[in-house]
Short mmCIF file of C-alpha atoms in Angstrom, two decimals:
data_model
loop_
_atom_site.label_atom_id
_atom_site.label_comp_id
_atom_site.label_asym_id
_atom_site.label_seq_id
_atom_site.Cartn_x
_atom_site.Cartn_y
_atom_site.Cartn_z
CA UNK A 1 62.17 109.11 104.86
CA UNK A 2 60.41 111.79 107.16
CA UNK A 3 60.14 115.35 106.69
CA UNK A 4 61.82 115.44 109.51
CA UNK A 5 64.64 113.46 108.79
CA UNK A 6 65.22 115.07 104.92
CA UNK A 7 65.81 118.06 107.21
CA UNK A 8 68.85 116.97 108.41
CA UNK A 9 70.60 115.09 105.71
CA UNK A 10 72.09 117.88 103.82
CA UNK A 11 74.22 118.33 107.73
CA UNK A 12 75.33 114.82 107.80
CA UNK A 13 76.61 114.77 104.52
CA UNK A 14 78.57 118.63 105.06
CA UNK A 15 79.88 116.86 108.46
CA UNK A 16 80.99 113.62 106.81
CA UNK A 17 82.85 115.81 103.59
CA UNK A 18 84.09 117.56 106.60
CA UNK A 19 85.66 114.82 108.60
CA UNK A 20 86.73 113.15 105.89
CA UNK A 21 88.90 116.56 104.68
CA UNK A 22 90.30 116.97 108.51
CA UNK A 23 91.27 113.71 108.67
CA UNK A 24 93.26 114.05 105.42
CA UNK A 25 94.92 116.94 106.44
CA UNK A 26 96.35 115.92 109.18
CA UNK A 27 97.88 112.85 107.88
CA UNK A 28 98.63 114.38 104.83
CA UNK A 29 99.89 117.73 105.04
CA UNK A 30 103.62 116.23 107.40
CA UNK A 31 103.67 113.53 105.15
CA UNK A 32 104.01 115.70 102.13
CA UNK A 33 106.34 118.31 104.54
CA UNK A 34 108.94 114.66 105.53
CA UNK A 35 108.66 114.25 101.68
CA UNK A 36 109.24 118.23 101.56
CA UNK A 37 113.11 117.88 100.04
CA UNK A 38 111.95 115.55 97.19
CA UNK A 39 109.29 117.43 95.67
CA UNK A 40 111.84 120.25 94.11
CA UNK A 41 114.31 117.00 92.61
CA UNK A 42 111.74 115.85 91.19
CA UNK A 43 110.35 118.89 89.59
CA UNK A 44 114.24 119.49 88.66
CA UNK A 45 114.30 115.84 87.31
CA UNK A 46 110.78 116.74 84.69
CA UNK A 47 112.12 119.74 83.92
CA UNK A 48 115.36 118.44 82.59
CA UNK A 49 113.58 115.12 81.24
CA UNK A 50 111.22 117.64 79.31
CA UNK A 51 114.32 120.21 78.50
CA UNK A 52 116.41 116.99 76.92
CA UNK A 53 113.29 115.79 74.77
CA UNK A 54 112.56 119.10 73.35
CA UNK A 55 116.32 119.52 72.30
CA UNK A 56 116.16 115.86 70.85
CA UNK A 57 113.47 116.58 69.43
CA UNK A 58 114.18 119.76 67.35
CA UNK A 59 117.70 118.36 66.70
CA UNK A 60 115.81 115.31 64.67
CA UNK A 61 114.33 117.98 62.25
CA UNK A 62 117.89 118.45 61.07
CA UNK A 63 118.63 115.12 61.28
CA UNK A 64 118.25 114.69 57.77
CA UNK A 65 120.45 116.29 56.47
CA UNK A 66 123.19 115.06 58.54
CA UNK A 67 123.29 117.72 61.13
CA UNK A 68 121.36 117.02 64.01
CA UNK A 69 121.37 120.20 66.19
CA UNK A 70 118.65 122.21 67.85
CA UNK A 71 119.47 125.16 66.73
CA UNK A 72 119.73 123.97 63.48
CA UNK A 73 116.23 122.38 63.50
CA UNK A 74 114.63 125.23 65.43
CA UNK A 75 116.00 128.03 62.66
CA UNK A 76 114.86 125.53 59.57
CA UNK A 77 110.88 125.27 61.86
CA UNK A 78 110.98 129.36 62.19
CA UNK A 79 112.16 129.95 58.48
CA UNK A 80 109.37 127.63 57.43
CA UNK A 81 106.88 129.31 59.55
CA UNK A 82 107.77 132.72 58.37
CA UNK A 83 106.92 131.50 54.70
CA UNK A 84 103.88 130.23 54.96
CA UNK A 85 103.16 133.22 56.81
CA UNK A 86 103.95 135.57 53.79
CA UNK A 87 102.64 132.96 50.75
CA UNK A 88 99.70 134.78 50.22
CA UNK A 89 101.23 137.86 49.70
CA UNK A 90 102.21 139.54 46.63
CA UNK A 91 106.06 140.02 47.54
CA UNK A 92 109.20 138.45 45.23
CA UNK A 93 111.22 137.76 48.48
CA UNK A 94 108.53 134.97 49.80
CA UNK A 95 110.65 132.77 48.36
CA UNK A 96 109.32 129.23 46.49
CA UNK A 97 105.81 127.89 47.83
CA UNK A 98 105.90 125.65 50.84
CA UNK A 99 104.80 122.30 51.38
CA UNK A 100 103.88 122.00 48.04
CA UNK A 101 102.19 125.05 47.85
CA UNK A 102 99.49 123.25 49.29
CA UNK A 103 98.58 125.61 52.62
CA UNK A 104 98.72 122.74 55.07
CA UNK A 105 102.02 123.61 56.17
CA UNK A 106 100.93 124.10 59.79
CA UNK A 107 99.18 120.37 59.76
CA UNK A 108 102.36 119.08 57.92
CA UNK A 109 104.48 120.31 61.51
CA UNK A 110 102.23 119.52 63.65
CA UNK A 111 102.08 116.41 62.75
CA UNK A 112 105.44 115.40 62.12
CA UNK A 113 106.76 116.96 65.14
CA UNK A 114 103.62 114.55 66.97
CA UNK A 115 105.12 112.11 64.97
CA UNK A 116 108.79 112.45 66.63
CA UNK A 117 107.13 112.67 70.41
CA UNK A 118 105.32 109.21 69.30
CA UNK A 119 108.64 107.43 68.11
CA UNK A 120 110.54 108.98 71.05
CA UNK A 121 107.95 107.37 73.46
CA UNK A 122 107.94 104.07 71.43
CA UNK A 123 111.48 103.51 70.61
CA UNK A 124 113.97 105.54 72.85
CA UNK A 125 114.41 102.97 74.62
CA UNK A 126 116.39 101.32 71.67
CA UNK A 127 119.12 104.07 72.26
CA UNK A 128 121.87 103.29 74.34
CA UNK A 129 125.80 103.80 75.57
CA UNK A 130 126.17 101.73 72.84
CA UNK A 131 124.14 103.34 70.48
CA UNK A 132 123.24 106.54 71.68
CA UNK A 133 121.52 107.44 67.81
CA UNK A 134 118.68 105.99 66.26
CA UNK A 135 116.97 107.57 62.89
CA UNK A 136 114.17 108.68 64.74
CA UNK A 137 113.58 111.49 62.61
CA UNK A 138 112.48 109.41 59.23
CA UNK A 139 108.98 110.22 60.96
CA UNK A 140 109.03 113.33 60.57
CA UNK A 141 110.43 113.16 56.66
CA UNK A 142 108.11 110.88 54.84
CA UNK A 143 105.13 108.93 55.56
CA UNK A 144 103.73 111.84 58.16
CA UNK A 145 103.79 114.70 55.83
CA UNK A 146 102.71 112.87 52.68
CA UNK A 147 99.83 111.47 54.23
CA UNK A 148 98.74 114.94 55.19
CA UNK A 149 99.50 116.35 51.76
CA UNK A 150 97.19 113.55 50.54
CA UNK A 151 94.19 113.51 52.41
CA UNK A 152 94.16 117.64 53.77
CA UNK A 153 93.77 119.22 57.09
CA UNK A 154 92.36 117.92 60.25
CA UNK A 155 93.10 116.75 63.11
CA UNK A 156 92.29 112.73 62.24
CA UNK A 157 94.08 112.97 59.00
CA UNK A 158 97.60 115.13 61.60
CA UNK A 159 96.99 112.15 64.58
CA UNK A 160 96.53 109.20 61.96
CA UNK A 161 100.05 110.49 59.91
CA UNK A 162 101.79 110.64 62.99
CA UNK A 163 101.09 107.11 64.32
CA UNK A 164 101.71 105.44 61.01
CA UNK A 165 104.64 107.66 60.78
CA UNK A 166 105.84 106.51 64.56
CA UNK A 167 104.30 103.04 64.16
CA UNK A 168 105.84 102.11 60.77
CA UNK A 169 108.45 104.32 59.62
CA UNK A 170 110.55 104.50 62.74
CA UNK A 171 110.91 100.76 63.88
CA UNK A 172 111.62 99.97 60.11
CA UNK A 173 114.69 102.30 59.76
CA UNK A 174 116.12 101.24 63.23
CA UNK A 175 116.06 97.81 62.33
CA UNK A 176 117.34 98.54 58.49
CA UNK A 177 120.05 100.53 60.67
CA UNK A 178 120.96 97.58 62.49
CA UNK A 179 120.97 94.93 59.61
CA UNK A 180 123.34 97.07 57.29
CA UNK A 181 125.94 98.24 59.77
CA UNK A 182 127.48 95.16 59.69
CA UNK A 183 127.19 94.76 55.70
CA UNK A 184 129.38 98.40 55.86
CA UNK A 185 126.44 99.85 53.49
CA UNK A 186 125.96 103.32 54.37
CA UNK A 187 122.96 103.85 57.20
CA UNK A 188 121.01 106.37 54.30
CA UNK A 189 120.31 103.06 52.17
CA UNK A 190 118.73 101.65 54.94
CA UNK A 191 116.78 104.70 56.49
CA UNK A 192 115.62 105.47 52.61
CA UNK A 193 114.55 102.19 52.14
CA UNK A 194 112.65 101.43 55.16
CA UNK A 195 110.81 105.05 54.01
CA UNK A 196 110.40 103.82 51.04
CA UNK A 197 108.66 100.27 51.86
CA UNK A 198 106.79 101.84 54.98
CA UNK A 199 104.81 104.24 52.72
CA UNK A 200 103.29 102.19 50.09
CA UNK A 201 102.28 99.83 53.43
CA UNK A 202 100.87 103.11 55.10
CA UNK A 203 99.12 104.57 52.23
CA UNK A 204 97.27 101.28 51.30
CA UNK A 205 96.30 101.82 55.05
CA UNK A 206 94.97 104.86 54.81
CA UNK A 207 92.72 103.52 51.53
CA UNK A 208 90.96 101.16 53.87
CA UNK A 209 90.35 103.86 56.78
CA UNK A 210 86.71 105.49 56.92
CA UNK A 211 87.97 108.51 58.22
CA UNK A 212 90.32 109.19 55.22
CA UNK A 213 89.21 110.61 52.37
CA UNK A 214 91.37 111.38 49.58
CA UNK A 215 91.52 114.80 48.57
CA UNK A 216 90.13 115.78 45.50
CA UNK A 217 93.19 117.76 44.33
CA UNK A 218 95.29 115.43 46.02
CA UNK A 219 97.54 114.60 42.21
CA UNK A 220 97.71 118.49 41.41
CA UNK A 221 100.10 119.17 45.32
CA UNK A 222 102.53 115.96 44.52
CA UNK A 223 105.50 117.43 42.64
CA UNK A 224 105.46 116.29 39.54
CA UNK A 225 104.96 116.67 35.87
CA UNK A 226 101.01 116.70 36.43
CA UNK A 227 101.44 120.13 38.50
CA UNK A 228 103.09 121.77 35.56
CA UNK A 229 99.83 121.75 33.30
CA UNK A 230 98.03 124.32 36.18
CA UNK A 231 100.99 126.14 37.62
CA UNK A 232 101.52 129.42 36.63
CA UNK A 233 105.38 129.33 33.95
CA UNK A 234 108.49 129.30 35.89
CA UNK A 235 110.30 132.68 36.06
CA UNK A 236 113.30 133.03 34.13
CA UNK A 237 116.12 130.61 35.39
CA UNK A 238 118.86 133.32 36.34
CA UNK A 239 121.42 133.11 38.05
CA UNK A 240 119.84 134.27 41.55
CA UNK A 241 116.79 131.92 40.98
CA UNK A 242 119.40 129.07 40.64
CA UNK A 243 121.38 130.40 44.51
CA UNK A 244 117.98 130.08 45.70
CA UNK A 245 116.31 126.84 44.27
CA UNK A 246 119.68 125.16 45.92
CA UNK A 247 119.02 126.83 49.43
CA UNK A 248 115.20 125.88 49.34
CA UNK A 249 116.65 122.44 48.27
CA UNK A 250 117.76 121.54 51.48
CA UNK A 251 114.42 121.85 52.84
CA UNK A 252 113.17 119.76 50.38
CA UNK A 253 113.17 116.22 51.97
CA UNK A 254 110.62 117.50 55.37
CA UNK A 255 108.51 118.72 51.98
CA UNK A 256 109.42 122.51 53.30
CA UNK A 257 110.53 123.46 49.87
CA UNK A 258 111.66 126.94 50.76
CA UNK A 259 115.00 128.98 50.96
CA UNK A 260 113.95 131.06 54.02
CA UNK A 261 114.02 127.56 55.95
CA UNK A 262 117.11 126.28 54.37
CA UNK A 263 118.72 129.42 55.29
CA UNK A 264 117.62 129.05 59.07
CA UNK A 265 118.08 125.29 58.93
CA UNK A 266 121.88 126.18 57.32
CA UNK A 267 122.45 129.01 59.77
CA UNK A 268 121.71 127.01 63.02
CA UNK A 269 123.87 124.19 62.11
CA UNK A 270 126.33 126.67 61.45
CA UNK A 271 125.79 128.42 65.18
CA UNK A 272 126.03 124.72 66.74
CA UNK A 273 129.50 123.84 64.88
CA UNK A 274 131.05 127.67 66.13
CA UNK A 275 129.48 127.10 69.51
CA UNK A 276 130.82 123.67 70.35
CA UNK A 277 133.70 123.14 67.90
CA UNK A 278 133.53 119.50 67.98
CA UNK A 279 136.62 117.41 67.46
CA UNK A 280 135.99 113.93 66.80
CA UNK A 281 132.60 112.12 65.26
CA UNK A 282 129.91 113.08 62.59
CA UNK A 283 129.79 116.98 64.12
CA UNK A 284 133.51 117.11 63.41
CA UNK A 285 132.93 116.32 59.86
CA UNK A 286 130.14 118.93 59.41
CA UNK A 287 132.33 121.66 57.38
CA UNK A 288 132.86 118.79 54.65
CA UNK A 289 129.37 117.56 54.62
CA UNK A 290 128.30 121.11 54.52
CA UNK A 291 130.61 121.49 51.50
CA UNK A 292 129.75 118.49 50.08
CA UNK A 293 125.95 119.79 49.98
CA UNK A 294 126.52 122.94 49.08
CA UNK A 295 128.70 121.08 45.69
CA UNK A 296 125.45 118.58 45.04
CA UNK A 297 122.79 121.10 45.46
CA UNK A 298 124.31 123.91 42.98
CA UNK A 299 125.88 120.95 40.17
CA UNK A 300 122.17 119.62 40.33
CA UNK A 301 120.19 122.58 40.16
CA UNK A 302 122.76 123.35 37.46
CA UNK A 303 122.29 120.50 35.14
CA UNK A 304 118.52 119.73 35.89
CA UNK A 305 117.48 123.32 35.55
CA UNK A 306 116.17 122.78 31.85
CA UNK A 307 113.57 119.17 33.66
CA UNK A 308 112.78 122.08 36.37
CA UNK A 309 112.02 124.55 33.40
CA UNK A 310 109.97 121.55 31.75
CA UNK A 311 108.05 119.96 34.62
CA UNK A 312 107.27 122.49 37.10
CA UNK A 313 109.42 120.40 39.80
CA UNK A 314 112.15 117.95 39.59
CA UNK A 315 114.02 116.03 42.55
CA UNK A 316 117.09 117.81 41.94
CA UNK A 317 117.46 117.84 45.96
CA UNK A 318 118.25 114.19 45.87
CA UNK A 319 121.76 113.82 45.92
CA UNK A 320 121.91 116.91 49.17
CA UNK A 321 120.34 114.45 51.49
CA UNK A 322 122.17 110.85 50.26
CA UNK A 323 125.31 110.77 48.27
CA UNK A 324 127.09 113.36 49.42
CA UNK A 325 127.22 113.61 53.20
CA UNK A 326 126.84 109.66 53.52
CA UNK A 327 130.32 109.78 50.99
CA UNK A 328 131.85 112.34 53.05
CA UNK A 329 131.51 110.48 56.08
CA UNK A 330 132.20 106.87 54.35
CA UNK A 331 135.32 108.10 52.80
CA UNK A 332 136.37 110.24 55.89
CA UNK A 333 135.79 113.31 53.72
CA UNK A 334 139.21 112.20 51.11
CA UNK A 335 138.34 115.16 48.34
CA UNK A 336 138.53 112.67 45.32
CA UNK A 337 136.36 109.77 46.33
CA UNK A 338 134.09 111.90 47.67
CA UNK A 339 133.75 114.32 44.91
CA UNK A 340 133.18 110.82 42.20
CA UNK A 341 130.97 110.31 44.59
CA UNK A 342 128.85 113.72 44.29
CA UNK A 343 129.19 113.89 40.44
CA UNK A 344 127.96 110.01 39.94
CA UNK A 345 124.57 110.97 42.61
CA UNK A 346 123.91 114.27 40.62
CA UNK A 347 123.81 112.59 37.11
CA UNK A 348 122.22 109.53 38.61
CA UNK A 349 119.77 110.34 41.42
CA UNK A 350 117.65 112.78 40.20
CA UNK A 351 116.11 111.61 37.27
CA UNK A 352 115.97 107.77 38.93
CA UNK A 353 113.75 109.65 41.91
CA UNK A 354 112.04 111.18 39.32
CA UNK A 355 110.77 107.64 36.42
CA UNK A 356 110.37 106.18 40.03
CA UNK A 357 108.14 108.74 41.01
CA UNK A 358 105.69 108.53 37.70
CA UNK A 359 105.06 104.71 38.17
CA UNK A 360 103.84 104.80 41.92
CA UNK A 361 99.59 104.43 41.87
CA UNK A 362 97.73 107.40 42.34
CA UNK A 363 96.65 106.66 46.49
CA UNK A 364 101.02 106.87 46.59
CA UNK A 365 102.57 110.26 46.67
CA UNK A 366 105.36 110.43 44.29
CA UNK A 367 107.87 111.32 47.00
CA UNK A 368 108.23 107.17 47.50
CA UNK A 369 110.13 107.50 44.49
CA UNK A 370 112.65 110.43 45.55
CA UNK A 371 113.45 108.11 48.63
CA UNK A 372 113.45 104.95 46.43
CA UNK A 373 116.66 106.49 44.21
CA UNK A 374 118.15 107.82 47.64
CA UNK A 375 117.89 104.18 48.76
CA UNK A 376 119.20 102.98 45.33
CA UNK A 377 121.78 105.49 44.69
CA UNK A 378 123.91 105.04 48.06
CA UNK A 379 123.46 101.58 48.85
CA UNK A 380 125.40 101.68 44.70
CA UNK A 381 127.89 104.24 44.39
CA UNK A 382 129.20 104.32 48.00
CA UNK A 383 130.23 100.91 48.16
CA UNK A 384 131.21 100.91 44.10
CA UNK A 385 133.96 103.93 44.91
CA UNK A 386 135.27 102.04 48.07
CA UNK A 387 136.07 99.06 46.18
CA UNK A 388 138.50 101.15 44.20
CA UNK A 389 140.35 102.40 47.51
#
């Protein structure tokens, strides 16, 4: 190429970028003005698409427990957030640690709340007119935050939780859903189950993954009897500690731990039942589940207070999260079933979750047990009562 002709190259190339840009404009820009009454439907259509997976979403943290309302799941999140916030201060009213007292809170939510996007991506489609619930949220419960409690921070450890979470977790419990409807077992056996399987799959997983590496204090942040030979001694077992070990108890199965998010988590469902007074279904039933809860939580607190003294932790939150609100809802809230029902999974569930939890290999985190005697517990005295009625 000439001097001459390197001259004018640079103005070929400006007038070709040139033409080409005219020549889009003009087709373009009444194309997109014809198309001019579509563009706001569809932003109207994302918006809402984005609105109603954000409210499923936060409604799935609560899930557990039987109450499955955004508010309820966005007051438990903020209640949570507020006390890890305040754990390293020197103040009584931060309430018991959470997440173990581990600091990885923040990973723990980010990455079960990844976790939930994940299943909601992989398996909404499995929810129908038919079946407009799936357990979506066991994500977000078990294998996701106990892999993070296992192997630390980070951002391979959050993304790697989520998927096995979403990958494993979820499928299993929709299809243990579907397989025990028919069998009239109550839909906890099979959620707790599938969590329970899932895990020991995921964490053998995560053993054979490069990028995972245990963390060296790994056995001292699983709840257990272990913990009790570092932690500092329990305070004295009053009556107020007691109020408040059974309001952090409900935050126990998403590993939260704390009564500042069982308050919040308590609170919203409690705005969601005032605000839409349902009449009919599961949300009708809330005020006896709620009660129900309320009964477990403070018998079992009450009668496993001297293993809590002892151990440093015990599973005392068992029975909130599987006995009672899947007898409530089994025996259409009837008073005397259902309270057999509670007694029988506060004698019986927590130390079960607890021998269970002792025998699982070190790589396992001990909460494979707590969901093992859910699991155990239901698919038992649910059915065992009902034969009597």
């Amino acid at each position: 190429m000439t001097t001459h002709d390197a001259r004018y190259t640079p103005l070929l190339a400006v007038a070709a970028v040139a033409l080409v840009l005219t020549v889009s404009v003009v087709e373009a820009l009444p194309a997109l003005a014809r198309a001019g009454d579509e563009l706001p439907r569809w932003f109207d259509s994302a918006l809402s698409r984005g609105q109603a997976l954000t409210a499923s979403v936060l409604a799935d943290l609560a899930d557990p427990m039987f109450y499955g309302t955004a508010s309820a799941g966005l007051l438990m999140l903020a209640g949570a957030a507020f006390a890890h916030a305040v754990r390293d201060m020197d103040v009584h009213w931060k309430g018991f640690a959470v997440a173990c007292d581990s600091g990885l809170w923040a990973w723990m939510a980010a990455s079960g709340i990844l976790a939930l996007l994940l299943s909601h991506l992989a398996w909404g489609w499995t929810r129908s007119a038919d079946t407009p619930w799936q357990p979506l949220f066991v994500a977000f419960v078990s294998v996701t935050p106990a892999v993070v409690l296992m192997y630390g921070r980070g951002w391979k450890v959050a993304l790697t939780a989520a998927v096995l979470g979403a990958g494993l977790t979820a499928p299993a419990a929709i299809a243990a859903a579907h397989l025990l409807t028919p069998l009239r077992i109550p839909g906890v056996a099979g959620f707790t189950a599938a969590m329970a399987v899932t895990a020991y799959l995921s964490f053998e997983i995560c053993r054979r993954l490069p990028w995972l590496v245990l963390r060296a204090n790994a056995h001292a942040i699983r709840p257990g009897p272990e913990a009790s030979d570092t932690a500092a001694p329990p305070r004295p077992q009053t009556a107020v500690w007691m109020l408040r070990r059974v309001l952090a108890d409900f935050t126990e199965a998403p590993f939260f731990g704390n009564e500042w998010a069982g308050a919040g988590l308590i609170a919203g469902a409690i705005l969601a039942y005032l605000t839409t007074r349902p009449s009919e279904g599961l949300p009708s039933l809330f005020p006896q589940i709620l009660g129900a809860q309320l009964a477990a939580g403070t018998l079992s607190v009450i009668v496993w207070r001297g293993r809590w003294r002892l151990h440093g932790w015990y599973p005392s939150f068992v029975p909130i999260v599987s006995v009672a609100p899947a007898a409530v809802v089994a025996f259409a809230a009837a008073p005397i079933p259902t309270g057999i029902a509670v007694v029988l999974g506060v004698l019986i569930a927590p130390p079960l979750a607890f021998r269970l939890g002792e025998h699982v290999p070190p790589h396992v985190h001990r909460f494979v047990g707590c969901v093992g005697a859910m699991a155990i517990c239901t698919a038992t005295i649910v059915p065992a009562i009902g034969l009597f009625l």
